[in-house]
Short mmCIF file of the C-alpha atoms (twelve columns), coordinates in Angstrom:
data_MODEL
# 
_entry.id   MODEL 
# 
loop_
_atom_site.group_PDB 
_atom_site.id 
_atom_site.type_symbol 
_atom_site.label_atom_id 
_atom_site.label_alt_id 
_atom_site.label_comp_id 
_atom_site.label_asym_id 
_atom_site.label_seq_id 
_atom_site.Cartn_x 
_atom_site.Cartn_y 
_atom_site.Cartn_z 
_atom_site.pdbx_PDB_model_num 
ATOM 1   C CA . UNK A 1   -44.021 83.058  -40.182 1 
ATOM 2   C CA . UNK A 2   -41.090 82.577  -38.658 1 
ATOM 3   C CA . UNK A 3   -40.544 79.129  -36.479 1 
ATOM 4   C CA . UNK A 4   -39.049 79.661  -32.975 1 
ATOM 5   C CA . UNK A 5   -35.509 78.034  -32.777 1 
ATOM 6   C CA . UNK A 6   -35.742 76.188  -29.629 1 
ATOM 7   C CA . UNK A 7   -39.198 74.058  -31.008 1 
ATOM 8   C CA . UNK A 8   -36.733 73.474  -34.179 1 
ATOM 9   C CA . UNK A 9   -34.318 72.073  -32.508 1 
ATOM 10  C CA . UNK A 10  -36.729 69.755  -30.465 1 
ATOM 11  C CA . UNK A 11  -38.091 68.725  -33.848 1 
ATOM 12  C CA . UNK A 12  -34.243 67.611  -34.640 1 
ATOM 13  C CA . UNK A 13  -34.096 65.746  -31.742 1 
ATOM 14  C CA . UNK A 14  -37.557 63.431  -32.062 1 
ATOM 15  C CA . UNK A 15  -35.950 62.432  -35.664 1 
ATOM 16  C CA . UNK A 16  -33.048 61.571  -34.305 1 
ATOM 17  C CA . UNK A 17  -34.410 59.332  -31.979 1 
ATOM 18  C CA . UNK A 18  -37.297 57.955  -34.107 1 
ATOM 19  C CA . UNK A 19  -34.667 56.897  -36.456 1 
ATOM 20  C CA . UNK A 20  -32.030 55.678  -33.949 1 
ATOM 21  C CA . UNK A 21  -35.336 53.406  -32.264 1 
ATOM 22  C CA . UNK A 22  -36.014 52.124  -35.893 1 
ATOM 23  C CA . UNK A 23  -32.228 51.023  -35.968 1 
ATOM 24  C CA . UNK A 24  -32.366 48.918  -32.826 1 
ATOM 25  C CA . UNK A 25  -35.280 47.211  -33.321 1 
ATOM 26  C CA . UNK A 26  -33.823 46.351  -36.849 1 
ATOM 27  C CA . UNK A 27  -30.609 45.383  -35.247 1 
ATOM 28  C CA . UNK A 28  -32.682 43.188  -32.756 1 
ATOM 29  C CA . UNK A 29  -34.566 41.814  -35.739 1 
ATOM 30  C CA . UNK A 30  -31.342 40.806  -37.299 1 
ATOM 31  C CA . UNK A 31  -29.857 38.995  -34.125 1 
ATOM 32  C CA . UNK A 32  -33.021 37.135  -33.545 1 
ATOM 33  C CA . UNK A 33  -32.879 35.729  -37.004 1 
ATOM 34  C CA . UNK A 34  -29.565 34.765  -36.307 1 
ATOM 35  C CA . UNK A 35  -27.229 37.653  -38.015 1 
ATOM 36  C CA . UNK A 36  -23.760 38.000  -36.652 1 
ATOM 37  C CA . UNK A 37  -22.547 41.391  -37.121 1 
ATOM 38  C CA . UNK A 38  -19.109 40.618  -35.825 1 
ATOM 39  C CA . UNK A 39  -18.441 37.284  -38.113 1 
ATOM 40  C CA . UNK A 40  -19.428 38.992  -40.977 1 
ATOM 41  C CA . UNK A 41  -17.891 42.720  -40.386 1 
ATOM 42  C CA . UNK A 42  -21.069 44.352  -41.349 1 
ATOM 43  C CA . UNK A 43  -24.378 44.857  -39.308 1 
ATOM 44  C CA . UNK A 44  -26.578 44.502  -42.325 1 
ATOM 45  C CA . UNK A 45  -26.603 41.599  -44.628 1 
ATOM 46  C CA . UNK A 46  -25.922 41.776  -48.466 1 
ATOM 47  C CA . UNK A 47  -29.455 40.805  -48.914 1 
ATOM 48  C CA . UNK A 48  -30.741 43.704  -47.071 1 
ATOM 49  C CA . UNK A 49  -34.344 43.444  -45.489 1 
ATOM 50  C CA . UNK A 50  -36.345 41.516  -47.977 1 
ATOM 51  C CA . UNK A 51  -36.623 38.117  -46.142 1 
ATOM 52  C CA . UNK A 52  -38.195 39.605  -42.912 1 
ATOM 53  C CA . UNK A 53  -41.789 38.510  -42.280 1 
ATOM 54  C CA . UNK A 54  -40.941 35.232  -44.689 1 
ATOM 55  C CA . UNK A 55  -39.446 31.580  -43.461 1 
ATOM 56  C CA . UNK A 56  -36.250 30.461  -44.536 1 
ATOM 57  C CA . UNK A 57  -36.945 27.121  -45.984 1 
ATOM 58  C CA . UNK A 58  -40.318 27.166  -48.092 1 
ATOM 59  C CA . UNK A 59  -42.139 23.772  -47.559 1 
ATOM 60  C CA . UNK A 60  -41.650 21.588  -50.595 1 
ATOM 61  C CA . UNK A 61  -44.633 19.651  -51.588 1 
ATOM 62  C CA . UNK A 62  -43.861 16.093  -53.902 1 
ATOM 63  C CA . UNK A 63  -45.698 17.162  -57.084 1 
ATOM 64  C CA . UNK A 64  -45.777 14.626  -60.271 1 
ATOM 65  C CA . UNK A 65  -43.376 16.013  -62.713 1 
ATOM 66  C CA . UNK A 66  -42.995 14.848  -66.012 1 
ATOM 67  C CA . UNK A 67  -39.591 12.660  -66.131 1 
ATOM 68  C CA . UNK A 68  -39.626 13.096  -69.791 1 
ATOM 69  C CA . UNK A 69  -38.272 16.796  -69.000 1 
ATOM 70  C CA . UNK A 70  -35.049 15.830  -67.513 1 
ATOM 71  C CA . UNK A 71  -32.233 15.342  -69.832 1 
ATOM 72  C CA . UNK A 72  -31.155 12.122  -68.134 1 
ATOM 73  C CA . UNK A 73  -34.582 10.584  -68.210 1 
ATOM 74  C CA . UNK A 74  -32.685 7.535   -70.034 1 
ATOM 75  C CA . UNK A 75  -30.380 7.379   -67.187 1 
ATOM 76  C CA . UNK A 76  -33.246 7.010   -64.579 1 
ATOM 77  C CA . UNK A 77  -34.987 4.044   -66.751 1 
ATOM 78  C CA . UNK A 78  -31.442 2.568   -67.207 1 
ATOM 79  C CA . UNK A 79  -31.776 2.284   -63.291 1 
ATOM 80  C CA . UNK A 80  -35.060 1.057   -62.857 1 
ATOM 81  C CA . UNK A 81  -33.840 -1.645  -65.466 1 
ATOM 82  C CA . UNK A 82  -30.771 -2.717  -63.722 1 
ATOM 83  C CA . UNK A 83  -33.323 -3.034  -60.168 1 
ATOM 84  C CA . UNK A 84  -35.687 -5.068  -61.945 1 
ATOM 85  C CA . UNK A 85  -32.583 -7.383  -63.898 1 
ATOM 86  C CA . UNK A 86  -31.593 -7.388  -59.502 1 
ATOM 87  C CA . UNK A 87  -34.759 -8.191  -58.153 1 
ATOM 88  C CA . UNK A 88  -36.364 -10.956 -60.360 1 
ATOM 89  C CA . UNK A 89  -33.490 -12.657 -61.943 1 
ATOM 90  C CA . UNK A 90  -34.100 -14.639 -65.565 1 
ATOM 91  C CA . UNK A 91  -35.472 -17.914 -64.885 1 
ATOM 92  C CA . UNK A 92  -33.452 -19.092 -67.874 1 
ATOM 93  C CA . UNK A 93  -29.927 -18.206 -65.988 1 
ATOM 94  C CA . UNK A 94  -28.130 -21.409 -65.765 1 
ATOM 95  C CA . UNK A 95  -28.258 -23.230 -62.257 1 
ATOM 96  C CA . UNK A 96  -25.291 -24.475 -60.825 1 
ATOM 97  C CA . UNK A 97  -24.527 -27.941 -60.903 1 
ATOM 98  C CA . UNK A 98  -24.942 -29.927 -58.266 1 
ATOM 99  C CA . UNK A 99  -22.469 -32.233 -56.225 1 
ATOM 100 C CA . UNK A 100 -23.190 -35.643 -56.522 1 
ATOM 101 C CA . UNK A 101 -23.992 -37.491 -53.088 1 
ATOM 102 C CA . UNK A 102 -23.409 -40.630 -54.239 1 
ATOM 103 C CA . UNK A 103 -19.822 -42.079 -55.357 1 
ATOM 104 C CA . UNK A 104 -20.059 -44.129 -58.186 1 
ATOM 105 C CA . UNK A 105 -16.815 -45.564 -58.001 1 
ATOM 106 C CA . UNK A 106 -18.060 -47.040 -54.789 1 
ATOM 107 C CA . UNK A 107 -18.696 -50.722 -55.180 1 
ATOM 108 C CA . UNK A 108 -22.205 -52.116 -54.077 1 
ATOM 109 C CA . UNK A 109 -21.089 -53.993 -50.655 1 
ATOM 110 C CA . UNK A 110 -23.411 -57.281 -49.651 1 
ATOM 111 C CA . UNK A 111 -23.693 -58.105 -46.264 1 
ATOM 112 C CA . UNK A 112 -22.269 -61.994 -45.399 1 
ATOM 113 C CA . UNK A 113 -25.748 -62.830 -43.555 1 
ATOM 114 C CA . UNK A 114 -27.444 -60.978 -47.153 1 
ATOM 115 C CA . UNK A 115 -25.610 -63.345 -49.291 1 
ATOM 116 C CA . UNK A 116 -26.419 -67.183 -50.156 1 
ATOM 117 C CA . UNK A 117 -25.258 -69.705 -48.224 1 
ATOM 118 C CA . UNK A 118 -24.409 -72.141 -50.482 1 
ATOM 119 C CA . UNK A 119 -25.860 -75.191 -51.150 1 
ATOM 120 C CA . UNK A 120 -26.132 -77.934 -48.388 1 
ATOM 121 C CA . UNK A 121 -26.846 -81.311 -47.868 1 
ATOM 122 C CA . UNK A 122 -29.819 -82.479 -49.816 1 
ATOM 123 C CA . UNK A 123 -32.772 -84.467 -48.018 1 
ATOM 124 C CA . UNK A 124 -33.941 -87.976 -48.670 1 
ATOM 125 C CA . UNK A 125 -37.713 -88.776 -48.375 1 
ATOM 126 C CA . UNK A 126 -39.258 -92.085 -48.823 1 
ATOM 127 C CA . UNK A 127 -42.275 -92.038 -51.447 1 
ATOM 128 C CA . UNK A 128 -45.864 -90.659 -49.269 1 
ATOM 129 C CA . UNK A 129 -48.344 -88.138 -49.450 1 
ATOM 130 C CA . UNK A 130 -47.143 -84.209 -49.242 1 
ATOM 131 C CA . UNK A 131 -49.464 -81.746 -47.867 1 
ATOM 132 C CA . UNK A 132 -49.259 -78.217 -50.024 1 
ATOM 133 C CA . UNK A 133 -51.312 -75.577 -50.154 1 
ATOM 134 C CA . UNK A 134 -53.377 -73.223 -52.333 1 
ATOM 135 C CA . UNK A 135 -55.700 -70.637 -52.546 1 
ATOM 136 C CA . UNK A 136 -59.406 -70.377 -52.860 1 
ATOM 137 C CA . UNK A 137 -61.312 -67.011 -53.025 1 
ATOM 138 C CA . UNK A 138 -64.754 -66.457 -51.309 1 
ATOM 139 C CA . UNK A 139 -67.118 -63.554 -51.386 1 
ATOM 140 C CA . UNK A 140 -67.651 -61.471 -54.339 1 
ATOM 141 C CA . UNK A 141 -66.159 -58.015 -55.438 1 
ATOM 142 C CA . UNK A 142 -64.611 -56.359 -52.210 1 
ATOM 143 C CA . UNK A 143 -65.549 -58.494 -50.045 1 
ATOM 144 C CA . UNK A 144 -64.101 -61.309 -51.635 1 
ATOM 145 C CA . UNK A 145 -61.372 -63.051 -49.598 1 
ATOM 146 C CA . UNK A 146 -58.570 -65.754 -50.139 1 
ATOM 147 C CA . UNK A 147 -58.515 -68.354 -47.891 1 
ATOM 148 C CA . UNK A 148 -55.639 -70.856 -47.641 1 
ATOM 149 C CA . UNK A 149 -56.754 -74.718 -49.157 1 
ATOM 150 C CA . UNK A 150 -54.332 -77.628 -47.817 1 
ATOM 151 C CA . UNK A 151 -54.198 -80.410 -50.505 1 
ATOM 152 C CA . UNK A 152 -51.948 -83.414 -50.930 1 
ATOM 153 C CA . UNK A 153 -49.742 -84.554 -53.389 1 
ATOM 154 C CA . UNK A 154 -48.207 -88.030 -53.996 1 
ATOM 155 C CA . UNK A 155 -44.695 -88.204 -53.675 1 
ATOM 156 C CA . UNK A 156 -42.249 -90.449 -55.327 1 
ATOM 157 C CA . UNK A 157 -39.298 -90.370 -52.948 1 
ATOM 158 C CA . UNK A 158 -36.241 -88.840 -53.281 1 
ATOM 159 C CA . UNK A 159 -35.655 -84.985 -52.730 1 
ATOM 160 C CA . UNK A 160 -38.976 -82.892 -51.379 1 
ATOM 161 C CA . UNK A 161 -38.118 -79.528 -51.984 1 
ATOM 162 C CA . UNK A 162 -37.715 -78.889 -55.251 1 
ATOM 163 C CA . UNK A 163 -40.515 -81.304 -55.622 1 
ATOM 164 C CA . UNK A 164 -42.996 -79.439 -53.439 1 
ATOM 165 C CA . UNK A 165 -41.767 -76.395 -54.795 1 
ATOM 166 C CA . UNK A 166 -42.835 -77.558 -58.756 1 
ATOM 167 C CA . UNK A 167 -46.260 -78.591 -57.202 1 
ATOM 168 C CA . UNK A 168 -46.821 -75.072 -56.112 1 
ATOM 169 C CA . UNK A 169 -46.000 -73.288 -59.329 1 
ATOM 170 C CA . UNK A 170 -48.204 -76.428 -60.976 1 
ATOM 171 C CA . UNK A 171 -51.189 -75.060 -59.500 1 
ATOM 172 C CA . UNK A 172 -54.152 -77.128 -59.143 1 
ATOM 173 C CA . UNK A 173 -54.957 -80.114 -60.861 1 
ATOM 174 C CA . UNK A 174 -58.739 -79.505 -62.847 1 
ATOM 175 C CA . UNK A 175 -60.389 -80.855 -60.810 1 
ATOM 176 C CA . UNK A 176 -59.079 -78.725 -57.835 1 
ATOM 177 C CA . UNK A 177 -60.010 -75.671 -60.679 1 
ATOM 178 C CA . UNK A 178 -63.619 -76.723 -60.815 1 
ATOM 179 C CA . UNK A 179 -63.775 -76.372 -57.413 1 
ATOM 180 C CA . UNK A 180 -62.292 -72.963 -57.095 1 
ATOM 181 C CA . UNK A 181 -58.981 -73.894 -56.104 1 
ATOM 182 C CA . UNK A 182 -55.905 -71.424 -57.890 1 
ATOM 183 C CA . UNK A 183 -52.270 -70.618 -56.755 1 
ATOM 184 C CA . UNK A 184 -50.777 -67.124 -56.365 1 
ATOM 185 C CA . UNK A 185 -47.255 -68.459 -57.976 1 
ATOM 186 C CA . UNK A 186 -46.814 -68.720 -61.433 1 
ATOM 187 C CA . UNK A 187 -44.746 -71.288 -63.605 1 
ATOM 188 C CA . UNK A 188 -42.225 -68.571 -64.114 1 
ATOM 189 C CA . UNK A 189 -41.234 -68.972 -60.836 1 
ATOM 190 C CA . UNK A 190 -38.107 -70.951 -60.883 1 
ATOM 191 C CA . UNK A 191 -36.024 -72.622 -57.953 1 
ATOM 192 C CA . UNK A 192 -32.578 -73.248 -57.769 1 
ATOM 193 C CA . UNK A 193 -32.097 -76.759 -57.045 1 
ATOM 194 C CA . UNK A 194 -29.236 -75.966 -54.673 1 
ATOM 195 C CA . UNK A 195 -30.677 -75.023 -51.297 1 
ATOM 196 C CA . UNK A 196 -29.598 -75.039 -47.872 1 
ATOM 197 C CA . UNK A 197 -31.095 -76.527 -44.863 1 
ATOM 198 C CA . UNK A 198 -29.144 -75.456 -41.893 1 
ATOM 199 C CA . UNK A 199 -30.386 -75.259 -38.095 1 
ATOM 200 C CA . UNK A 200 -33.893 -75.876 -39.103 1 
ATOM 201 C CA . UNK A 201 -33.863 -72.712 -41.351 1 
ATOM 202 C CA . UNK A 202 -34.742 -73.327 -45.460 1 
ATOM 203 C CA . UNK A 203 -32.500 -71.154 -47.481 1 
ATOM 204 C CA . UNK A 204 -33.902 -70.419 -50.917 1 
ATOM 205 C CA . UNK A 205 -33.029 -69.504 -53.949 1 
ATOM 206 C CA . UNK A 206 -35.878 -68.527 -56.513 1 
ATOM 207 C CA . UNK A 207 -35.755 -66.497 -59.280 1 
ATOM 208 C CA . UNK A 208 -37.023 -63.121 -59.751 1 
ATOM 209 C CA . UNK A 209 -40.048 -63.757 -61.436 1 
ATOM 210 C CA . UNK A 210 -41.733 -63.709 -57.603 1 
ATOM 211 C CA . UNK A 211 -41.714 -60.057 -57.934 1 
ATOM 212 C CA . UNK A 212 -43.883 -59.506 -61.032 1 
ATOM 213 C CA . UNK A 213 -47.530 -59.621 -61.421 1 
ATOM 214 C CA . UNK A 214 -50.059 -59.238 -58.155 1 
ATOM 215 C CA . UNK A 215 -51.409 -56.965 -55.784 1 
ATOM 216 C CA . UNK A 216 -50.115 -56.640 -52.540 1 
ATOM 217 C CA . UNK A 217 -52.491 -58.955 -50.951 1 
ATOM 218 C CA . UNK A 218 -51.452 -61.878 -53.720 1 
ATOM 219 C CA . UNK A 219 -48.033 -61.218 -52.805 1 
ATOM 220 C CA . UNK A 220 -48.702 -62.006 -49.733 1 
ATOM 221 C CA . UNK A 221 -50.320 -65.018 -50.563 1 
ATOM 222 C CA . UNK A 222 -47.315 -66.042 -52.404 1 
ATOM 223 C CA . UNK A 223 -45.458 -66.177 -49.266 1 
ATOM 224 C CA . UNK A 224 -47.683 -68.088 -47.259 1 
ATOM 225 C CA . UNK A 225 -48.341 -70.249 -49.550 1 
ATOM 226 C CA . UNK A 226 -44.350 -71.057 -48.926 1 
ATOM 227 C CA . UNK A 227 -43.811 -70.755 -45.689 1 
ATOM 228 C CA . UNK A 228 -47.420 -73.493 -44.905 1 
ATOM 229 C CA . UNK A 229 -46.272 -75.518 -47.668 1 
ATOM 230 C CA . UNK A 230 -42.279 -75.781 -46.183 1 
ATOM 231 C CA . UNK A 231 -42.043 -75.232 -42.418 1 
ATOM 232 C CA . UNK A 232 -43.489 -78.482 -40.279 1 
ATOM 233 C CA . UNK A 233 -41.968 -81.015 -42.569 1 
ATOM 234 C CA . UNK A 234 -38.603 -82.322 -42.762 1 
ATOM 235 C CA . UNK A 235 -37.658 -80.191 -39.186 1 
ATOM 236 C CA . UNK A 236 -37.703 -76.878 -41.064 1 
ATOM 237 C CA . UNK A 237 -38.964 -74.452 -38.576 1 
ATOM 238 C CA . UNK A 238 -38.706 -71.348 -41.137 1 
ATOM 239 C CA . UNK A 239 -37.962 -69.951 -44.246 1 
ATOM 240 C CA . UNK A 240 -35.313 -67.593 -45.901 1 
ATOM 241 C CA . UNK A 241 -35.974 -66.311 -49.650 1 
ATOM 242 C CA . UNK A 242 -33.008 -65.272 -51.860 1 
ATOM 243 C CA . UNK A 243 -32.652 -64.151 -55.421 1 
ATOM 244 C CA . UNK A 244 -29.332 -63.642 -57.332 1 
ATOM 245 C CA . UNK A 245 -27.637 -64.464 -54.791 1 
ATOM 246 C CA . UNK A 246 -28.987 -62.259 -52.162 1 
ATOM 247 C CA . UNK A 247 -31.589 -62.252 -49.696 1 
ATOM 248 C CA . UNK A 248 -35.150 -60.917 -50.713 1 
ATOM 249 C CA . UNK A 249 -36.170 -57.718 -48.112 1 
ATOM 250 C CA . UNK A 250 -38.953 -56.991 -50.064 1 
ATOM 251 C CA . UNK A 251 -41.815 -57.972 -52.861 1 
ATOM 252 C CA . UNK A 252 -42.973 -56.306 -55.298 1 
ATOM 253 C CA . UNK A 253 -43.240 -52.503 -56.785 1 
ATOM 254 C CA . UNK A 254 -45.055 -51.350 -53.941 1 
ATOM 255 C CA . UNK A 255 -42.074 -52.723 -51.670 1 
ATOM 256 C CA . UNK A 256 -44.074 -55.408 -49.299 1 
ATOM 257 C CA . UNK A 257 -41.066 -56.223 -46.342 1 
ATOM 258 C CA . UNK A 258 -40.551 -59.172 -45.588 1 
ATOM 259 C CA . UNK A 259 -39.527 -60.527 -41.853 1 
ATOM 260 C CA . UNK A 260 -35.620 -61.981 -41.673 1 
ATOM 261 C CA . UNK A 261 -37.348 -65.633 -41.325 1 
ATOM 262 C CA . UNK A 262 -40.891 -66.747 -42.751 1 
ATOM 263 C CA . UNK A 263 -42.855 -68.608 -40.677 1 
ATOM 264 C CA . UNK A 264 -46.937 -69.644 -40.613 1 
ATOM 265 C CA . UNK A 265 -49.081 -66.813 -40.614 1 
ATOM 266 C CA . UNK A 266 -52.569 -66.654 -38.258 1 
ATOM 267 C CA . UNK A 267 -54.846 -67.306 -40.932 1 
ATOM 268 C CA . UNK A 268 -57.505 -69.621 -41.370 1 
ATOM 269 C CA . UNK A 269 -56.891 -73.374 -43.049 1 
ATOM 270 C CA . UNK A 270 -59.357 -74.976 -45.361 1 
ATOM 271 C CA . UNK A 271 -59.107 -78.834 -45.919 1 
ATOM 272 C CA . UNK A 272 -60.183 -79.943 -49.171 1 
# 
């Protein structure tokens, strides 16, 4: 059966614009995907039509991969290594050394009011009865205090000082023992002979062995017993301790300071 030219010829026309729709709406495809017909001279890219429908960047998820797969796996650990070496350096890496704050060629410098005075003019007594005093402990354990014990000592004449000074590191006579009487100075406690008396102030020169041996609280019994036994006689109104040849600041290990002048402490006074 023969087909009737003019339904042919419609049939030619519905292809023709079937296909020309199915270009545009390829070409509008294209341009909304960003294709440039004009940079690239062509409407279509080389790729053709097989990304349509897909994303251009697939997400990329962080999976574990073995890092023994690469060929520069030793390059990676080489890395790690040298951030490591960076980040905890070897405790054995030598320190620098450090500047000295002290200049030893720097001479020690004593102050003149640190130093000895020299010796001065030495006092005359006529022969008496010298009060000096000692120590006598009461109480038990912890509780147990020293008390200060003034005695008296006959005195020849001549020179006091160094005399009173020999009674103290004497210590008590026994029968002064019995009774619980005991001094906090030793016999290694030497005087110079040479001492200065000068505006009513005792400058003394002793030897180092006042340092050694006692507890804080016997040091300080050292220096009363002193300063009681000196100042009120002879118009001495205070005392000034020196060793080698310079003035004592402190006693002992534990570094007891002592005041620029002795003088009598508030503490009680027992009369034997």
């Amino acid at each position: 059966m023969a087909v009737h030219p003019q339904i042919q010829e419609d049939k030619w026309k519905s292809l023709r614009y079937l296909i020309g729709g199915i270009f545009l709406v390829l070409v509008l495809i294209e341009k909304s995907m960003g294709f440039d017909p004009k940079a690239t001279g062509s409407f279509l890219p080389k790729q053709g039509f097989r990304n349509i429908g897909k994303s251009q960047d697939k997400a990329k998820f962080a999976e574990p991969s073995d890092p023994f797969t690469k060929e520069n796996w030793e390059d990676d650990l080489n890395w790690e290594e040298e951030v490591l070496i960076q980040t905890f350096p070897d405790s054995e890496s030598k320190q620098k050394p450090q500047t000295k704050l002290v200049d030893e060629t720097i001479p020690e410098i004593t102050l003149p009011e640190d130093r000895f005075p020299g010796t001065g003019k030495r006092l005359q007594v006529d022969a008496g009865y010298l009060p000096v005093y000692f120590l006598k402990f009461y109480g038990t354990g912890k509780n147990s205090q020293s008390q200060l014990v003034k005695l008296t000592r006959e005195f020849p004449g001549g020179d006091p000082i160094p005399f009173l000074f020999q009674e103290l590191t004497k210590g008590p006579n026994p029968e002064e023992k019995g009774k619980g009487v005991l001094s906090a100075l030793s016999k290694r406690v030497r005087m110079d002979p040479n001492y200065r008396l000068e505006n009513g102030i005792l400058h003394l020169s002793i030897s180092e062995d006042i340092h050694y041996g006692g507890s804080m609280e016997i040091l300080k019994d050292r220096l009363d017993q002193i300063s009681f036994t000196m100042i009120g006689n002879f118009g001495i109104k205070g005392v000034v301790l020196y060793s080698n040849g310079e003035r004592i600041r402190s006693l002992g290990s534990d570094g007891l300071t002592i005041p620029e002048v002795l003088a009598k402490s508030q503490r009680k006074v027992i009369i034997f």
